[in-house]
Structure formats: C-alpha cells, structure tokens
Amino acid sequence: MTILCVRFQLPPMYEAALPRLLGLLEEFTPVVQALPPDGALADLRGAERYFGRSAVELASVIRVRALALHGVDCVIGAAPGPMLARMALRDARPGVTRAVPGDPEGIAQFLAGKPVAALPGVGAATARTLCEYGLDTLGRVAAAPLSTLQRLVGAKTGRELREKARGVDRGRVVPNGVSRSLAAERPFGRDELDPDRHRRALLSAAEELGSRLRALDKVCRTLTLTVRYADRSATTRSRTLAEPTAHSAALTRAVYGMYEALGLQRARVRALALRAEGLGPAEQAAHQLTFDPVDEKVRRIEEVADRARAKFGPRAVMPGRLAA
C-alpha cells in the first residue's frame, strides 16, 4: 500500500483547521492532495523507503500525531491507488486503518461484494441501469463481457467501468498547496431562523477572509458557501468572481448573492462556512478601473482599517452591523 486517504474528524464547520493538519501529512511526503472540507490523499511511496516503514505503520504515526498535536482523531484507508484508498476509507474506523492488499487477488476480493454504486464515478442512473440487468455488484461487473457493458452504458464508460471493477486504478495524487484556499466558519449557538442573523454571519466571514487575504498579499477567484442545517444536511454553492479579488465589499456582494439564490424559507441553519479558493498573488491580479469615486474611497478606507487592525487587533475596525 502506498496511498493513504485520510478523513480528519473535525468538529462541525471547523474546516479552517485543515491546513494545519495537511501540514502534518507534508512532514511525511510532499505529495499531498487536499480534499476539503476534512480530508486528504497522501502518496507515501517515497516515505516508505525513507522511513523504512509500511504505509499502514506510517498511518498509525499520523493518527497519533494528529491526536497529540491537534486533538483531532482520523480515519484512514490505505491502498495501492487513490480510487481504492477512497473506497477503503468508507470501511475504516477510528484507531484501525483499513488496508487493501496490493496483490490482484486481494484487490478482487475487496471489490467483489461491494455494490456497484460504491465505485467512484458511478452515479445513480448508471447504477440503476446496471442493477436492472443483474450487475449489482462489482464482482459481477468485472466478470461481465466488455461488449455487454458498452452496450448498456456506452463504449468509453463501459471500458472504464470494467477496469475499475477489476481494480485497475489509473488515478494519481495531485499535490495542491494548503494555501490554495482559506476558510471561515460561523456556527450558531442554536439553530437560527432569522435571515438577518444569517447575513450578519456571512458579512463577518467575508470581512475575515478579505482581511486574511490582504495580509497574505493574495486574491481569490472563487467563493464557496456551505450552509449546514439542523437535520445535519448541508447545501454547498460556488461562484467564480468577475475578477480575482481580496476586496471585502466584493466578497460580501458575492456571498450575499449566493445566499439569496438559495431561497431559504425559514430554514433552521446550524452553521455557515465560506471558503476562498483559487488563490493567487495579488500583484498579478488585474482590477477593472471605474469612474466611481465611492469604490476608490472604500478601498482606501479598507487599507487604513487593515493597518489599524494590525496594530490594535482584529476588532479595532469593523462594519457597523457587526459592532452591535
């Protein structure tokens, strides 16, 4: 086993801790792919040789260090490839790493009894079609003639489906730096119905992200809003900004637009999270100039406010709606 799929058991809406936990993984290997809000893939091929330990043994060390340094437990799946590691994670539990054997027979045995819907990339419609013809497990899909699968789901999909069902894992871990995203969470003390309180929480999160981005000389291209409800379900929406920015007013307008588009009707909201993604250097970002003096004035005020916060603390300057 050379690939770990790790899911950190973070408190609800506490995904801002993920970058620090990814840093823990990067102490073992530089090949780490973040899977927000609470997971990651790690390629340990080099680490196994360097430390003289197997991936399962290193997984135990990672679990202990996550608990000792951050107070966070985790569940871990280990396998020869990313797809199999993700599937192994579903069978894992805290304290025990679910490992898929590296030999073909072990992989076939691991996959054989699983429902076809458990395979990454197989949607509800494809699974329903396969089940109608008795191909309800991956073992049966692997044993089916290629021509049959291609007739049912198409030439390319059928070929890929058969390969995956037989354990052929062509995926790879693509490193993405932890600085590629920043998150801000706003949990409520009780399930919140008031849209005005929702908007105040979103304003606070947008102000925090804008301040953090400017402190890092970064801009973001995409905003992702996650709304978690009282029944533990969640809604996630993303929006690509007109131009990369760290301007708090622009971030606030964007997140307000996403919130209004959800059309929530007295929804019992437990927490809100806002994530800035697609970060890049601020000096490389283009800004469309306008003839609006108000926009320029707001940006100058923002610069002054940032200097005041840096000197006197983050609550030295804030929007009037948040001061109440």
mmCIF file of C-alpha atoms in Angstrom:
data_model
loop_
_atom_site.group_PDB
_atom_site.id
_atom_site.type_symbol
_atom_site.label_atom_id
_atom_site.label_comp_id
_atom_site.label_asym_id
_atom_site.label_seq_id
_atom_site.Cartn_x
_atom_site.Cartn_y
_atom_site.Cartn_z
ATOM 1 C CA MET A 1 0.000 0.000 0.000
ATOM 2 C CA THR A 2 1.364 3.403 -0.936
ATOM 3 C CA ILE A 3 -1.651 5.760 -0.922
ATOM 4 C CA LEU A 4 -3.466 6.964 2.182
ATOM 5 C CA CYS A 5 -6.896 8.561 2.160
ATOM 6 C CA VAL A 6 -7.350 10.409 5.449
ATOM 7 C CA ARG A 7 -10.508 11.971 6.849
ATOM 8 C CA PHE A 8 -9.982 14.103 9.928
ATOM 9 C CA GLN A 9 -12.852 14.037 12.400
ATOM 10 C CA LEU A 10 -13.148 17.789 12.766
ATOM 11 C CA PRO A 11 -15.863 19.446 14.832
ATOM 12 C CA PRO A 12 -18.775 20.678 12.661
ATOM 13 C CA MET A 13 -17.822 23.534 10.373
ATOM 14 C CA TYR A 14 -14.244 23.681 11.673
ATOM 15 C CA GLU A 15 -12.557 23.169 8.340
ATOM 16 C CA ALA A 16 -10.205 26.108 8.944
ATOM 17 C CA ALA A 17 -8.072 23.599 10.870
ATOM 18 C CA LEU A 18 -7.479 21.559 7.706
ATOM 19 C CA PRO A 19 -4.365 23.456 6.501
ATOM 20 C CA ARG A 20 -2.549 22.700 9.770
ATOM 21 C CA LEU A 21 -3.461 19.022 9.511
ATOM 22 C CA LEU A 22 -2.299 18.905 5.901
ATOM 23 C CA GLY A 23 0.990 20.328 7.125
ATOM 24 C CA LEU A 24 1.272 17.301 9.389
ATOM 25 C CA LEU A 25 0.945 15.000 6.361
ATOM 26 C CA GLU A 26 3.518 17.038 4.473
ATOM 27 C CA GLU A 27 6.078 16.178 7.144
ATOM 28 C CA PHE A 28 5.961 12.647 5.725
ATOM 29 C CA THR A 29 5.529 13.346 1.999
ATOM 30 C CA PRO A 30 5.289 16.422 -0.233
ATOM 31 C CA VAL A 31 2.715 14.650 -2.429
ATOM 32 C CA VAL A 32 -0.476 15.618 -0.569
ATOM 33 C CA GLN A 33 -3.791 16.434 -2.195
ATOM 34 C CA ALA A 34 -6.323 18.296 -0.077
ATOM 35 C CA LEU A 35 -9.914 17.045 -0.168
ATOM 36 C CA PRO A 36 -11.861 19.847 1.565
ATOM 37 C CA PRO A 37 -13.541 20.167 3.929
ATOM 38 C CA ASP A 38 -11.893 17.477 6.064
ATOM 39 C CA GLY A 39 -9.802 15.017 4.041
ATOM 40 C CA ALA A 40 -6.647 14.435 2.031
ATOM 41 C CA LEU A 41 -4.791 11.936 -0.142
ATOM 42 C CA ALA A 42 -1.106 11.257 0.544
ATOM 43 C CA ASP A 43 1.309 9.332 -1.673
ATOM 44 C CA LEU A 44 3.769 7.549 0.633
ATOM 45 C CA ARG A 45 5.930 5.737 -1.909
ATOM 46 C CA GLY A 46 8.988 7.802 -1.084
ATOM 47 C CA ALA A 47 8.159 7.907 2.641
ATOM 48 C CA GLU A 48 8.046 4.096 2.874
ATOM 49 C CA ARG A 49 11.585 3.862 1.553
ATOM 50 C CA TYR A 50 12.862 6.822 3.581
ATOM 51 C CA PHE A 51 11.414 5.776 6.960
ATOM 52 C CA GLY A 52 11.689 2.040 6.390
ATOM 53 C CA ARG A 53 8.046 1.601 7.399
ATOM 54 C CA SER A 54 4.931 0.482 5.557
ATOM 55 C CA ALA A 55 2.085 2.862 4.758
ATOM 56 C CA VAL A 56 -0.060 1.235 7.449
ATOM 57 C CA GLU A 57 2.655 1.792 10.069
ATOM 58 C CA LEU A 58 3.052 5.415 8.983
ATOM 59 C CA ALA A 59 -0.723 5.821 9.151
ATOM 60 C CA SER A 60 -0.584 4.876 12.835
ATOM 61 C CA VAL A 61 2.075 7.536 13.452
ATOM 62 C CA ILE A 62 -0.016 10.138 11.607
ATOM 63 C CA ARG A 63 -3.059 9.284 13.699
ATOM 64 C CA VAL A 64 -1.148 9.588 16.977
ATOM 65 C CA ARG A 65 0.443 12.895 15.977
ATOM 66 C CA ALA A 66 -2.917 14.339 14.877
ATOM 67 C CA LEU A 67 -4.353 13.479 18.281
ATOM 68 C CA ALA A 68 -1.334 14.654 20.263
ATOM 69 C CA LEU A 69 -0.683 17.924 18.426
ATOM 70 C CA HIS A 70 -4.167 18.962 17.308
ATOM 71 C CA GLY A 71 -6.607 16.918 19.390
ATOM 72 C CA VAL A 72 -8.172 15.530 16.206
ATOM 73 C CA ASP A 73 -8.764 11.839 15.502
ATOM 74 C CA CYS A 74 -8.901 10.498 11.964
ATOM 75 C CA VAL A 75 -9.957 7.505 9.907
ATOM 76 C CA ILE A 76 -7.579 6.212 7.255
ATOM 77 C CA GLY A 77 -7.818 3.947 4.234
ATOM 78 C CA ALA A 78 -4.666 2.560 2.586
ATOM 79 C CA ALA A 79 -4.433 1.026 -0.872
ATOM 80 C CA PRO A 80 -2.209 0.784 -3.957
ATOM 81 C CA GLY A 81 -4.090 3.636 -5.679
ATOM 82 C CA PRO A 82 -6.230 6.714 -4.909
ATOM 83 C CA MET A 83 -9.529 5.173 -6.010
ATOM 84 C CA LEU A 84 -9.053 2.086 -3.860
ATOM 85 C CA ALA A 85 -7.869 4.224 -0.913
ATOM 86 C CA ARG A 86 -11.076 6.291 -1.090
ATOM 87 C CA MET A 87 -13.142 3.112 -1.091
ATOM 88 C CA ALA A 88 -11.134 1.666 1.803
ATOM 89 C CA LEU A 89 -11.794 4.828 3.809
ATOM 90 C CA ARG A 90 -15.522 4.047 3.798
ATOM 91 C CA ASP A 91 -14.796 0.794 5.666
ATOM 92 C CA ALA A 92 -12.316 2.363 8.095
ATOM 93 C CA ARG A 93 -12.963 3.328 11.701
ATOM 94 C CA PRO A 94 -11.011 5.382 14.243
ATOM 95 C CA GLY A 95 -7.957 3.557 15.528
ATOM 96 C CA VAL A 96 -7.832 0.967 12.744
ATOM 97 C CA THR A 97 -6.502 1.592 9.222
ATOM 98 C CA ARG A 98 -8.487 -0.227 6.534
ATOM 99 C CA ALA A 99 -5.853 -1.606 4.173
ATOM 100 C CA VAL A 100 -6.473 -3.084 0.735
ATOM 101 C CA PRO A 101 -3.941 -5.796 -0.190
ATOM 102 C CA GLY A 102 -1.596 -4.937 -3.028
ATOM 103 C CA ASP A 103 -1.902 -8.245 -4.897
ATOM 104 C CA PRO A 104 -4.549 -8.744 -7.641
ATOM 105 C CA GLU A 105 -6.326 -11.475 -5.704
ATOM 106 C CA GLY A 106 -6.640 -9.312 -2.601
ATOM 107 C CA ILE A 107 -7.950 -6.366 -4.635
ATOM 108 C CA ALA A 108 -10.507 -8.582 -6.390
ATOM 109 C CA GLN A 109 -11.690 -9.958 -3.074
ATOM 110 C CA PHE A 110 -12.020 -6.448 -1.610
ATOM 111 C CA LEU A 111 -14.126 -5.267 -4.553
ATOM 112 C CA ALA A 112 -16.179 -8.366 -5.354
ATOM 113 C CA GLY A 113 -19.044 -7.986 -2.883
ATOM 114 C CA LYS A 114 -19.380 -4.207 -2.980
ATOM 115 C CA PRO A 115 -22.445 -2.646 -4.650
ATOM 116 C CA VAL A 116 -21.796 -1.064 -7.997
ATOM 117 C CA ALA A 117 -22.793 2.354 -6.594
ATOM 118 C CA ALA A 118 -19.769 2.219 -4.263
ATOM 119 C CA LEU A 119 -17.428 2.734 -7.220
ATOM 120 C CA PRO A 120 -16.316 6.382 -7.537
ATOM 121 C CA GLY A 121 -17.797 7.967 -10.646
ATOM 122 C CA VAL A 122 -20.835 5.684 -10.839
ATOM 123 C CA GLY A 123 -23.952 7.799 -10.495
ATOM 124 C CA ALA A 124 -27.474 6.798 -9.575
ATOM 125 C CA ALA A 125 -28.630 6.461 -13.204
ATOM 126 C CA THR A 126 -25.706 4.209 -14.212
ATOM 127 C CA ALA A 127 -26.114 2.071 -11.087
ATOM 128 C CA ARG A 128 -29.842 1.688 -11.747
ATOM 129 C CA THR A 129 -29.214 0.599 -15.335
ATOM 130 C CA LEU A 130 -26.643 -1.996 -14.299
ATOM 131 C CA CYS A 131 -28.822 -3.347 -11.486
ATOM 132 C CA GLU A 132 -31.730 -3.821 -13.891
ATOM 133 C CA TYR A 133 -29.559 -6.341 -15.751
ATOM 134 C CA GLY A 134 -28.349 -8.103 -12.618
ATOM 135 C CA LEU A 135 -24.962 -6.347 -12.467
ATOM 136 C CA ASP A 136 -25.477 -5.142 -8.916
ATOM 137 C CA THR A 137 -22.014 -5.920 -7.506
ATOM 138 C CA LEU A 138 -18.525 -5.041 -8.693
ATOM 139 C CA GLY A 139 -17.660 -8.726 -8.902
ATOM 140 C CA ARG A 140 -20.430 -9.287 -11.443
ATOM 141 C CA VAL A 141 -19.441 -6.158 -13.367
ATOM 142 C CA ALA A 142 -15.822 -7.349 -13.513
ATOM 143 C CA ALA A 143 -16.940 -10.737 -14.851
ATOM 144 C CA ALA A 144 -19.325 -9.309 -17.463
ATOM 145 C CA PRO A 145 -18.232 -9.197 -21.131
ATOM 146 C CA LEU A 146 -16.927 -5.811 -22.191
ATOM 147 C CA SER A 147 -19.370 -5.691 -25.101
ATOM 148 C CA THR A 148 -22.305 -6.072 -22.679
ATOM 149 C CA LEU A 149 -21.151 -3.165 -20.501
ATOM 150 C CA GLN A 150 -20.522 -0.962 -23.509
ATOM 151 C CA ARG A 151 -23.976 -1.702 -24.872
ATOM 152 C CA LEU A 152 -25.546 -0.729 -21.541
ATOM 153 C CA VAL A 153 -23.596 2.419 -20.610
ATOM 154 C CA GLY A 154 -21.581 3.388 -23.692
ATOM 155 C CA ALA A 155 -18.195 2.472 -25.144
ATOM 156 C CA LYS A 156 -15.906 4.705 -23.062
ATOM 157 C CA THR A 157 -17.877 4.439 -19.808
ATOM 158 C CA GLY A 158 -18.183 0.672 -20.158
ATOM 159 C CA ARG A 159 -14.437 0.255 -20.654
ATOM 160 C CA GLU A 160 -13.595 2.472 -17.675
ATOM 161 C CA LEU A 161 -16.215 0.767 -15.513
ATOM 162 C CA ARG A 162 -14.817 -2.689 -16.245
ATOM 163 C CA GLU A 163 -11.253 -1.565 -15.485
ATOM 164 C CA LYS A 164 -12.239 -0.002 -12.167
ATOM 165 C CA ALA A 165 -14.332 -3.012 -11.162
ATOM 166 C CA ARG A 166 -11.232 -5.146 -11.745
ATOM 167 C CA GLY A 167 -9.122 -2.882 -9.548
ATOM 168 C CA VAL A 168 -7.268 -1.024 -12.295
ATOM 169 C CA ASP A 169 -6.597 2.325 -10.624
ATOM 170 C CA ARG A 170 -5.155 4.886 -13.039
ATOM 171 C CA GLY A 171 -5.601 7.856 -10.702
ATOM 172 C CA ARG A 172 -2.756 9.725 -9.057
ATOM 173 C CA VAL A 173 -2.323 12.110 -6.180
ATOM 174 C CA VAL A 174 -2.085 15.689 -7.461
ATOM 175 C CA PRO A 175 -0.417 17.960 -4.891
ATOM 176 C CA ASN A 176 -2.280 21.175 -4.160
ATOM 177 C CA GLY A 177 -0.848 23.572 -1.630
ATOM 178 C CA VAL A 178 -2.745 24.262 1.572
ATOM 179 C CA SER A 179 -2.600 27.961 0.726
ATOM 180 C CA ARG A 180 -4.887 27.377 -2.263
ATOM 181 C CA SER A 181 -7.886 28.001 -0.020
ATOM 182 C CA LEU A 182 -8.875 29.839 3.149
ATOM 183 C CA ALA A 183 -11.996 29.128 5.191
ATOM 184 C CA ALA A 184 -14.071 30.988 7.764
ATOM 185 C CA GLU A 185 -16.867 29.333 9.750
ATOM 186 C CA ARG A 186 -19.735 30.859 11.665
ATOM 187 C CA PRO A 187 -21.604 28.327 13.842
ATOM 188 C CA PHE A 188 -24.718 29.493 15.690
ATOM 189 C CA GLY A 189 -25.329 28.823 19.370
ATOM 190 C CA ARG A 190 -28.737 27.441 18.407
ATOM 191 C CA ASP A 191 -30.487 26.676 15.149
ATOM 192 C CA GLU A 192 -31.018 30.081 13.578
ATOM 193 C CA LEU A 193 -34.142 31.073 11.604
ATOM 194 C CA ASP A 194 -33.509 34.813 11.235
ATOM 195 C CA PRO A 195 -32.221 35.765 7.745
ATOM 196 C CA ASP A 196 -30.743 38.978 9.186
ATOM 197 C CA ARG A 197 -28.542 36.947 11.525
ATOM 198 C CA HIS A 198 -27.560 34.736 8.603
ATOM 199 C CA ARG A 199 -26.486 37.804 6.639
ATOM 200 C CA ARG A 200 -24.541 39.216 9.597
ATOM 201 C CA ALA A 201 -22.655 35.911 9.886
ATOM 202 C CA LEU A 202 -21.889 35.977 6.166
ATOM 203 C CA LEU A 203 -20.705 39.596 6.408
ATOM 204 C CA SER A 204 -18.424 38.652 9.282
ATOM 205 C CA ALA A 205 -16.985 35.684 7.364
ATOM 206 C CA ALA A 206 -16.415 37.767 4.221
ATOM 207 C CA GLU A 207 -14.696 40.501 6.246
ATOM 208 C CA GLU A 208 -12.438 37.915 7.891
ATOM 209 C CA LEU A 209 -11.483 36.293 4.574
ATOM 210 C CA GLY A 210 -10.824 39.653 2.946
ATOM 211 C CA SER A 211 -8.560 40.723 5.817
ATOM 212 C CA ARG A 212 -6.652 37.412 5.787
ATOM 213 C CA LEU A 213 -6.216 37.507 2.015
ATOM 214 C CA ARG A 214 -4.848 41.036 2.083
ATOM 215 C CA ALA A 215 -2.477 40.139 4.915
ATOM 216 C CA LEU A 216 -1.089 37.327 2.751
ATOM 217 C CA ASP A 217 -0.989 39.517 -0.411
ATOM 218 C CA LYS A 218 -3.365 37.055 -2.069
ATOM 219 C CA VAL A 219 -6.556 37.290 -4.087
ATOM 220 C CA CYS A 220 -9.195 34.614 -4.621
ATOM 221 C CA ARG A 221 -11.026 33.651 -7.786
ATOM 222 C CA THR A 222 -13.830 31.510 -6.350
ATOM 223 C CA LEU A 223 -16.063 31.595 -3.277
ATOM 224 C CA THR A 224 -17.785 28.513 -1.875
ATOM 225 C CA LEU A 225 -20.659 28.823 0.585
ATOM 226 C CA THR A 226 -21.742 25.880 2.771
ATOM 227 C CA VAL A 227 -24.985 26.040 4.757
ATOM 228 C CA ARG A 228 -25.475 23.321 7.368
ATOM 229 C CA TYR A 229 -28.992 22.716 8.661
ATOM 230 C CA ALA A 230 -30.472 21.373 11.894
ATOM 231 C CA ASP A 231 -31.012 17.905 10.389
ATOM 232 C CA ARG A 232 -27.249 17.706 9.624
ATOM 233 C CA SER A 233 -27.807 18.049 5.884
ATOM 234 C CA ALA A 234 -25.912 20.751 4.001
ATOM 235 C CA THR A 235 -26.072 22.821 0.836
ATOM 236 C CA THR A 236 -22.932 23.971 -0.974
ATOM 237 C CA ARG A 237 -22.750 26.595 -3.719
ATOM 238 C CA SER A 238 -19.729 28.027 -5.533
ATOM 239 C CA ARG A 239 -19.355 31.203 -7.578
ATOM 240 C CA THR A 240 -16.475 32.359 -9.756
ATOM 241 C CA LEU A 241 -15.858 36.048 -9.219
ATOM 242 C CA ALA A 242 -15.804 38.541 -12.080
ATOM 243 C CA GLU A 243 -12.164 39.237 -11.220
ATOM 244 C CA PRO A 244 -9.789 37.825 -8.595
ATOM 245 C CA THR A 245 -10.050 39.998 -5.505
ATOM 246 C CA ALA A 246 -9.392 40.380 -1.791
ATOM 247 C CA HIS A 247 -11.764 43.361 -1.509
ATOM 248 C CA SER A 248 -14.161 42.676 1.372
ATOM 249 C CA ALA A 249 -17.052 44.533 -0.243
ATOM 250 C CA ALA A 250 -16.775 42.431 -3.419
ATOM 251 C CA LEU A 251 -16.618 39.213 -1.392
ATOM 252 C CA THR A 252 -19.660 40.288 0.623
ATOM 253 C CA ARG A 253 -21.696 41.064 -2.503
ATOM 254 C CA ALA A 254 -20.829 37.679 -3.970
ATOM 255 C CA VAL A 255 -21.734 35.692 -0.859
ATOM 256 C CA TYR A 256 -24.969 37.653 -0.391
ATOM 257 C CA GLY A 257 -25.872 36.762 -3.975
ATOM 258 C CA MET A 258 -25.249 33.055 -3.346
ATOM 259 C CA TYR A 259 -27.290 33.175 -0.144
ATOM 260 C CA GLU A 260 -30.241 34.910 -1.804
ATOM 261 C CA ALA A 261 -30.156 32.413 -4.688
ATOM 262 C CA LEU A 262 -30.732 29.560 -2.228
ATOM 263 C CA GLY A 263 -34.188 30.952 -1.470
ATOM 264 C CA LEU A 264 -34.219 29.653 2.097
ATOM 265 C CA GLN A 265 -37.685 29.788 3.653
ATOM 266 C CA ARG A 266 -37.349 29.858 7.444
ATOM 267 C CA ALA A 267 -34.557 27.310 7.256
ATOM 268 C CA ARG A 268 -33.120 26.227 10.597
ATOM 269 C CA VAL A 269 -29.458 26.960 9.974
ATOM 270 C CA ARG A 270 -26.888 25.480 12.335
ATOM 271 C CA ALA A 271 -23.733 26.927 10.775
ATOM 272 C CA LEU A 272 -22.380 28.810 7.770
ATOM 273 C CA ALA A 273 -18.960 28.434 6.183
ATOM 274 C CA LEU A 274 -17.279 30.480 3.493
ATOM 275 C CA ARG A 275 -14.200 29.313 1.619
ATOM 276 C CA ALA A 276 -11.988 31.386 -0.695
ATOM 277 C CA GLU A 277 -10.441 29.203 -3.403
ATOM 278 C CA GLY A 278 -8.151 29.601 -6.380
ATOM 279 C CA LEU A 279 -5.737 31.847 -4.507
ATOM 280 C CA GLY A 280 -3.055 33.730 -6.405
ATOM 281 C CA PRO A 281 -0.554 36.548 -5.860
ATOM 282 C CA ALA A 282 -2.200 39.940 -5.500
ATOM 283 C CA GLU A 283 0.471 41.644 -7.622
ATOM 284 C CA GLN A 284 -0.505 39.502 -10.611
ATOM 285 C CA ALA A 285 -4.237 40.256 -10.351
ATOM 286 C CA ALA A 286 -5.927 42.751 -12.660
ATOM 287 C CA HIS A 287 -8.507 45.228 -11.371
ATOM 288 C CA GLN A 288 -11.026 46.906 -13.658
ATOM 289 C CA LEU A 289 -10.818 50.639 -13.040
ATOM 290 C CA THR A 290 -14.079 52.576 -12.716
ATOM 291 C CA PHE A 291 -15.165 56.214 -12.649
ATOM 292 C CA ASP A 292 -16.973 55.606 -9.365
ATOM 293 C CA PRO A 293 -15.237 57.653 -6.639
ATOM 294 C CA VAL A 294 -17.070 55.677 -3.955
ATOM 295 C CA ASP A 295 -15.298 52.435 -4.906
ATOM 296 C CA GLU A 296 -11.890 54.081 -4.697
ATOM 297 C CA LYS A 297 -12.791 55.680 -1.372
ATOM 298 C CA VAL A 298 -13.919 52.350 0.090
ATOM 299 C CA ARG A 299 -10.677 50.697 -0.958
ATOM 300 C CA ARG A 300 -8.604 53.476 0.667
ATOM 301 C CA ILE A 301 -10.620 53.136 3.875
ATOM 302 C CA GLU A 302 -10.019 49.397 3.747
ATOM 303 C CA GLU A 303 -6.246 49.930 3.637
ATOM 304 C CA VAL A 304 -6.401 52.221 6.670
ATOM 305 C CA ALA A 305 -8.612 49.753 8.526
ATOM 306 C CA ASP A 306 -6.146 46.935 7.848
ATOM 307 C CA ARG A 307 -3.322 48.968 9.372
ATOM 308 C CA ALA A 308 -5.474 49.712 12.433
ATOM 309 C CA ARG A 309 -6.339 46.030 12.875
ATOM 310 C CA ALA A 310 -2.697 45.040 12.555
ATOM 311 C CA LYS A 311 -1.788 47.459 15.341
ATOM 312 C CA PHE A 312 -4.776 47.243 17.711
ATOM 313 C CA GLY A 313 -6.347 43.838 16.984
ATOM 314 C CA PRO A 314 -8.925 42.375 14.585
ATOM 315 C CA ARG A 315 -11.889 44.082 16.289
ATOM 316 C CA ALA A 316 -10.417 47.567 16.174
ATOM 317 C CA VAL A 317 -12.355 48.403 12.991
ATOM 318 C CA MET A 318 -15.471 46.585 11.802
ATOM 319 C CA PRO A 319 -18.690 47.240 9.871
ATOM 320 C CA GLY A 320 -21.430 48.912 11.890
ATOM 321 C CA ARG A 321 -23.734 45.893 11.521
ATOM 322 C CA LEU A 322 -21.189 43.746 13.343
ATOM 323 C CA ALA A 323 -20.498 46.215 16.136
ATOM 324 C CA ALA A 324 -23.926 45.771 17.772
#
